[in-house]
Amino acid sequence: MHATSPNQAQPDEPLWVLTGPTACGKTAVALALAERLRGTRPLEIISIDSALIYREMDIGTAKPTAEELAQVPHHLIDIVDPLERYSAARFVADATEAIAGIRSRGGTPLLVGGTMLYLKALLEGMDDMPTIPPEVRAELDARMKAQGSEALHTELQQVDPVTAARLAPGDTQRIQRALEVFHGTGLPLSHFHRKQADAPPRVSAMLVSLEPADRAWLHRRVALRFEQMMAAGFVEEVQRLRARGDLDADLPSIRCVGYRQVWEALDAGLDLGNPKVLAKLTELGSAATRQLAKRQVTWLRGMPDRHVLACDDGRDAQALAEAACGFFTAPA
């Protein structure tokens, strides 16, 4: 029988999770961490990102480059077509399979990303949700198109204030889902969410979260990244998706932050060759991204066991990876 190396991952050890709001530098830190542990504890990265799952959507999702993907094995990136709908339940199944495969190879899974709904589902399990009659879904779909998300968010505040409080007025997909549950069952969505405050997580995890102390630092990062995406051909990427002819603005893929704003601008026939129009679109995309980051931080503050690393204190990716490694490898 071979002795177990102290660096080798154990089947029952807590999952390593590197999270944080969008644009905080998670990819760079994850790659630096993998490089630091190369040869002693091989890492494989599992993406926790509801946008990176889509093929043909590279620029607007800030997908890791081919060079970055080649540095360390990655999972759950480019796994579905933009026409498909992907759920938290499917993520849990896919991530669980990937975790088992990595551990069977003697590696350590490192989950990286900021889709908090996916992370919560993986760690705490899925709630038993009711089946919604198709006619209810069709009615809410029509109302969303006719009235818009802000009007339906106002309605949600009346019938399910708990859920409304955690959803942004522009979060069309989740607002509609919450109202579907209410109109389909007579009960608010929050009724079906299990009380997790005192319950142990279904899956044990060590969470390290990159969070800025200064919100303005993150806002500057968001603005710069969106400008870089626009310069890299983001509008052309969306135009290629539109040219397929089988995608529309109601699909979850096109509702992704940034894609929605560019798609709507193209629907409106705006002249995106006009620098002023392009600048306005860039600001709209940046604002939507800032709102996403704000929601992510709110989720994170509800995870009291996370270890916070200030990502705006001047440390580079290598230094942050060194600090994260200290948390991940500390004796239990």
Coordinates of C-alpha atoms in Angstrom, one line a residue, residues 24-217:
C24 CA -11.7 41.6 -9.1
G25 CA -8.9 39.5 -10.7
K26 CA -10.0 36.0 -9.9
T27 CA -8.6 34.4 -13.1
A28 CA -5.1 35.8 -12.5
V29 CA -5.0 34.7 -8.9
A30 CA -6.3 31.2 -9.7
L31 CA -3.6 30.8 -12.4
A32 CA -0.9 32.1 -10.0
L33 CA -2.1 29.7 -7.3
A34 CA -2.0 26.7 -9.7
E35 CA 1.5 27.7 -10.8
R36 CA 2.6 28.0 -7.2
L37 CA 1.4 24.5 -6.3
R38 CA 2.5 22.9 -9.6
G39 CA 4.5 19.7 -8.9
T40 CA 3.3 19.4 -5.3
R41 CA -0.5 19.6 -5.5
P42 CA -1.9 19.8 -9.0
L43 CA -4.9 22.0 -9.3
E44 CA -7.7 21.8 -11.9
I45 CA -10.1 24.8 -12.2
I46 CA -13.9 24.4 -12.2
S47 CA -15.6 27.6 -13.4
I48 CA -18.5 28.9 -11.3
D49 CA -19.7 31.3 -14.0
S50 CA -23.1 31.4 -15.7
A51 CA -21.6 33.2 -18.7
L52 CA -18.4 31.2 -19.4
I53 CA -20.5 28.1 -20.1
Y54 CA -21.5 29.5 -23.5
R55 CA -19.6 28.8 -26.7
E56 CA -19.1 31.7 -29.2
M57 CA -19.3 34.2 -26.3
D58 CA -15.7 35.0 -25.5
I59 CA -15.1 38.8 -25.4
G60 CA -18.1 39.9 -23.5
T61 CA -17.7 37.2 -20.8
A62 CA -14.0 38.0 -20.3
K63 CA -13.3 34.3 -20.9
P64 CA -9.8 33.2 -20.2
T65 CA -7.6 33.3 -23.2
A66 CA -6.4 30.1 -25.0
E67 CA -3.0 30.6 -23.4
E68 CA -4.6 30.9 -19.9
L69 CA -6.8 27.8 -20.5
A70 CA -3.7 25.9 -21.6
Q71 CA -1.8 26.7 -18.3
V72 CA -4.1 24.5 -16.1
P73 CA -7.0 22.1 -16.9
H74 CA -10.3 24.0 -16.9
H75 CA -13.9 22.6 -16.6
L76 CA -17.4 23.9 -17.3
I77 CA -16.2 26.5 -19.9
D78 CA -17.6 26.4 -23.5
I79 CA -20.0 23.5 -22.6
V80 CA -23.3 24.7 -24.1
D81 CA -24.6 26.6 -27.1
P82 CA -26.1 30.0 -26.5
L83 CA -29.5 28.7 -27.6
E84 CA -29.5 26.3 -24.6
R85 CA -30.9 27.0 -21.2
Y86 CA -28.6 26.0 -18.3
S87 CA -29.8 25.7 -14.7
A88 CA -28.2 25.7 -11.3
A89 CA -29.3 22.1 -10.9
R90 CA -27.4 21.2 -14.1
F91 CA -24.4 23.1 -12.8
V92 CA -24.5 21.1 -9.5
A93 CA -24.5 17.8 -11.5
D94 CA -21.8 18.9 -13.8
A95 CA -19.6 20.3 -11.1
T96 CA -20.1 17.2 -8.9
E97 CA -18.9 15.0 -11.8
A98 CA -15.9 17.2 -12.4
I99 CA -14.9 17.2 -8.8
A100 CA -15.0 13.4 -8.6
G101 CA -13.0 13.1 -11.8
I102 CA -10.3 15.5 -10.6
R103 CA -10.0 13.8 -7.2
S104 CA -9.8 10.4 -8.9
R105 CA -6.7 11.7 -10.7
G106 CA -5.1 12.8 -7.5
G107 CA -5.7 16.5 -8.2
T108 CA -7.3 19.2 -6.2
P109 CA -10.5 21.0 -7.6
L110 CA -10.3 24.8 -7.4
L111 CA -13.7 26.3 -8.0
V112 CA -13.4 29.8 -9.4
G113 CA -16.1 32.3 -10.2
G114 CA -18.8 34.7 -9.0
T115 CA -22.2 33.1 -9.9
M116 CA -23.3 32.9 -6.3
L117 CA -26.6 31.1 -7.1
Y118 CA -24.5 28.2 -8.5
L119 CA -22.1 28.2 -5.5
K120 CA -25.0 28.3 -3.1
A121 CA -26.7 25.4 -4.9
L122 CA -23.5 23.3 -4.8
L123 CA -22.8 23.9 -1.2
E124 CA -26.3 23.9 0.3
G125 CA -28.2 21.7 -2.1
M126 CA -31.2 22.5 -4.3
D127 CA -34.6 23.4 -3.0
D128 CA -37.6 21.3 -4.2
M129 CA -39.3 23.8 -6.5
P130 CA -42.9 23.5 -7.8
T131 CA -43.7 22.8 -11.4
I132 CA -45.2 25.8 -13.1
P133 CA -48.1 25.4 -15.5
P134 CA -47.0 26.4 -19.1
E135 CA -49.8 28.9 -19.4
V136 CA -48.6 30.8 -16.3
R137 CA -45.1 31.0 -17.8
A138 CA -46.5 32.1 -21.1
E139 CA -48.6 34.9 -19.5
L140 CA -45.6 36.2 -17.5
D141 CA -43.4 36.0 -20.5
A142 CA -45.8 38.2 -22.4
R143 CA -46.2 40.6 -19.5
M144 CA -42.4 41.0 -19.2
K145 CA -42.2 41.9 -22.9
A146 CA -45.1 44.3 -22.7
Q147 CA -44.5 46.0 -19.3
G148 CA -40.8 45.5 -18.6
S149 CA -38.9 44.3 -15.6
E150 CA -39.3 47.3 -13.4
A151 CA -43.1 47.1 -13.4
L152 CA -43.0 43.4 -12.6
H153 CA -40.4 44.0 -9.9
T154 CA -42.9 46.5 -8.3
E155 CA -45.5 43.7 -8.3
L156 CA -43.0 41.3 -6.8
Q157 CA -42.4 43.7 -4.0
Q158 CA -46.1 43.4 -3.1
V159 CA -46.4 39.6 -3.2
D160 CA -42.9 38.5 -2.2
P161 CA -40.9 41.3 -0.6
V162 CA -38.2 39.0 0.6
T163 CA -37.3 37.9 -2.9
A164 CA -37.8 41.3 -4.4
A165 CA -35.3 42.8 -1.9
R166 CA -32.5 40.6 -3.3
L167 CA -33.3 41.1 -7.0
A168 CA -32.3 44.2 -9.0
P169 CA -35.2 45.8 -11.0
G170 CA -33.5 44.8 -14.2
D171 CA -33.0 41.2 -13.4
T172 CA -35.7 40.0 -15.8
Q173 CA -35.1 36.3 -15.6
R174 CA -35.3 35.9 -11.9
I175 CA -38.1 38.5 -11.4
Q176 CA -40.2 36.5 -13.9
R177 CA -39.3 33.2 -12.3
A178 CA -40.4 34.5 -8.9
L179 CA -43.7 35.8 -10.2
E180 CA -44.3 32.5 -12.1
V181 CA -43.9 30.6 -8.8
F182 CA -46.3 33.0 -7.0
H183 CA -49.0 32.9 -9.7
G184 CA -48.6 29.2 -10.3
T185 CA -48.8 28.1 -6.6
G186 CA -50.2 31.0 -4.7
L187 CA -47.1 31.0 -2.5
P188 CA -44.0 33.3 -2.7
L189 CA -40.7 31.9 -4.0
S190 CA -39.2 32.7 -0.6
H191 CA -41.5 30.1 0.9
F192 CA -39.8 27.4 -1.0
H193 CA -36.3 28.4 -0.1
R194 CA -35.0 26.3 2.8
K195 CA -33.8 28.0 5.9
Q196 CA -30.1 27.6 5.8
A197 CA -28.9 30.0 8.5
D198 CA -28.5 27.3 11.2
A199 CA -28.1 24.2 8.9
P200 CA -24.6 22.9 8.0
P201 CA -23.7 23.1 4.4
R202 CA -24.3 20.0 2.3
V203 CA -20.7 20.2 0.9
S204 CA -17.9 21.5 3.1
A205 CA -15.8 24.3 1.5
M206 CA -13.0 26.7 2.2
L207 CA -14.0 30.0 0.7
V208 CA -11.5 32.7 -0.2
S209 CA -13.1 35.9 -1.5
L210 CA -11.3 38.7 -3.3
E211 CA -13.0 41.9 -2.3
P212 CA -12.0 45.5 -2.6
A213 CA -12.1 47.8 0.4
D214 CA -12.7 50.7 -2.0
R215 CA -15.7 50.4 -4.2
A216 CA -14.4 53.1 -6.5
W217 CA -11.4 50.8 -7.3

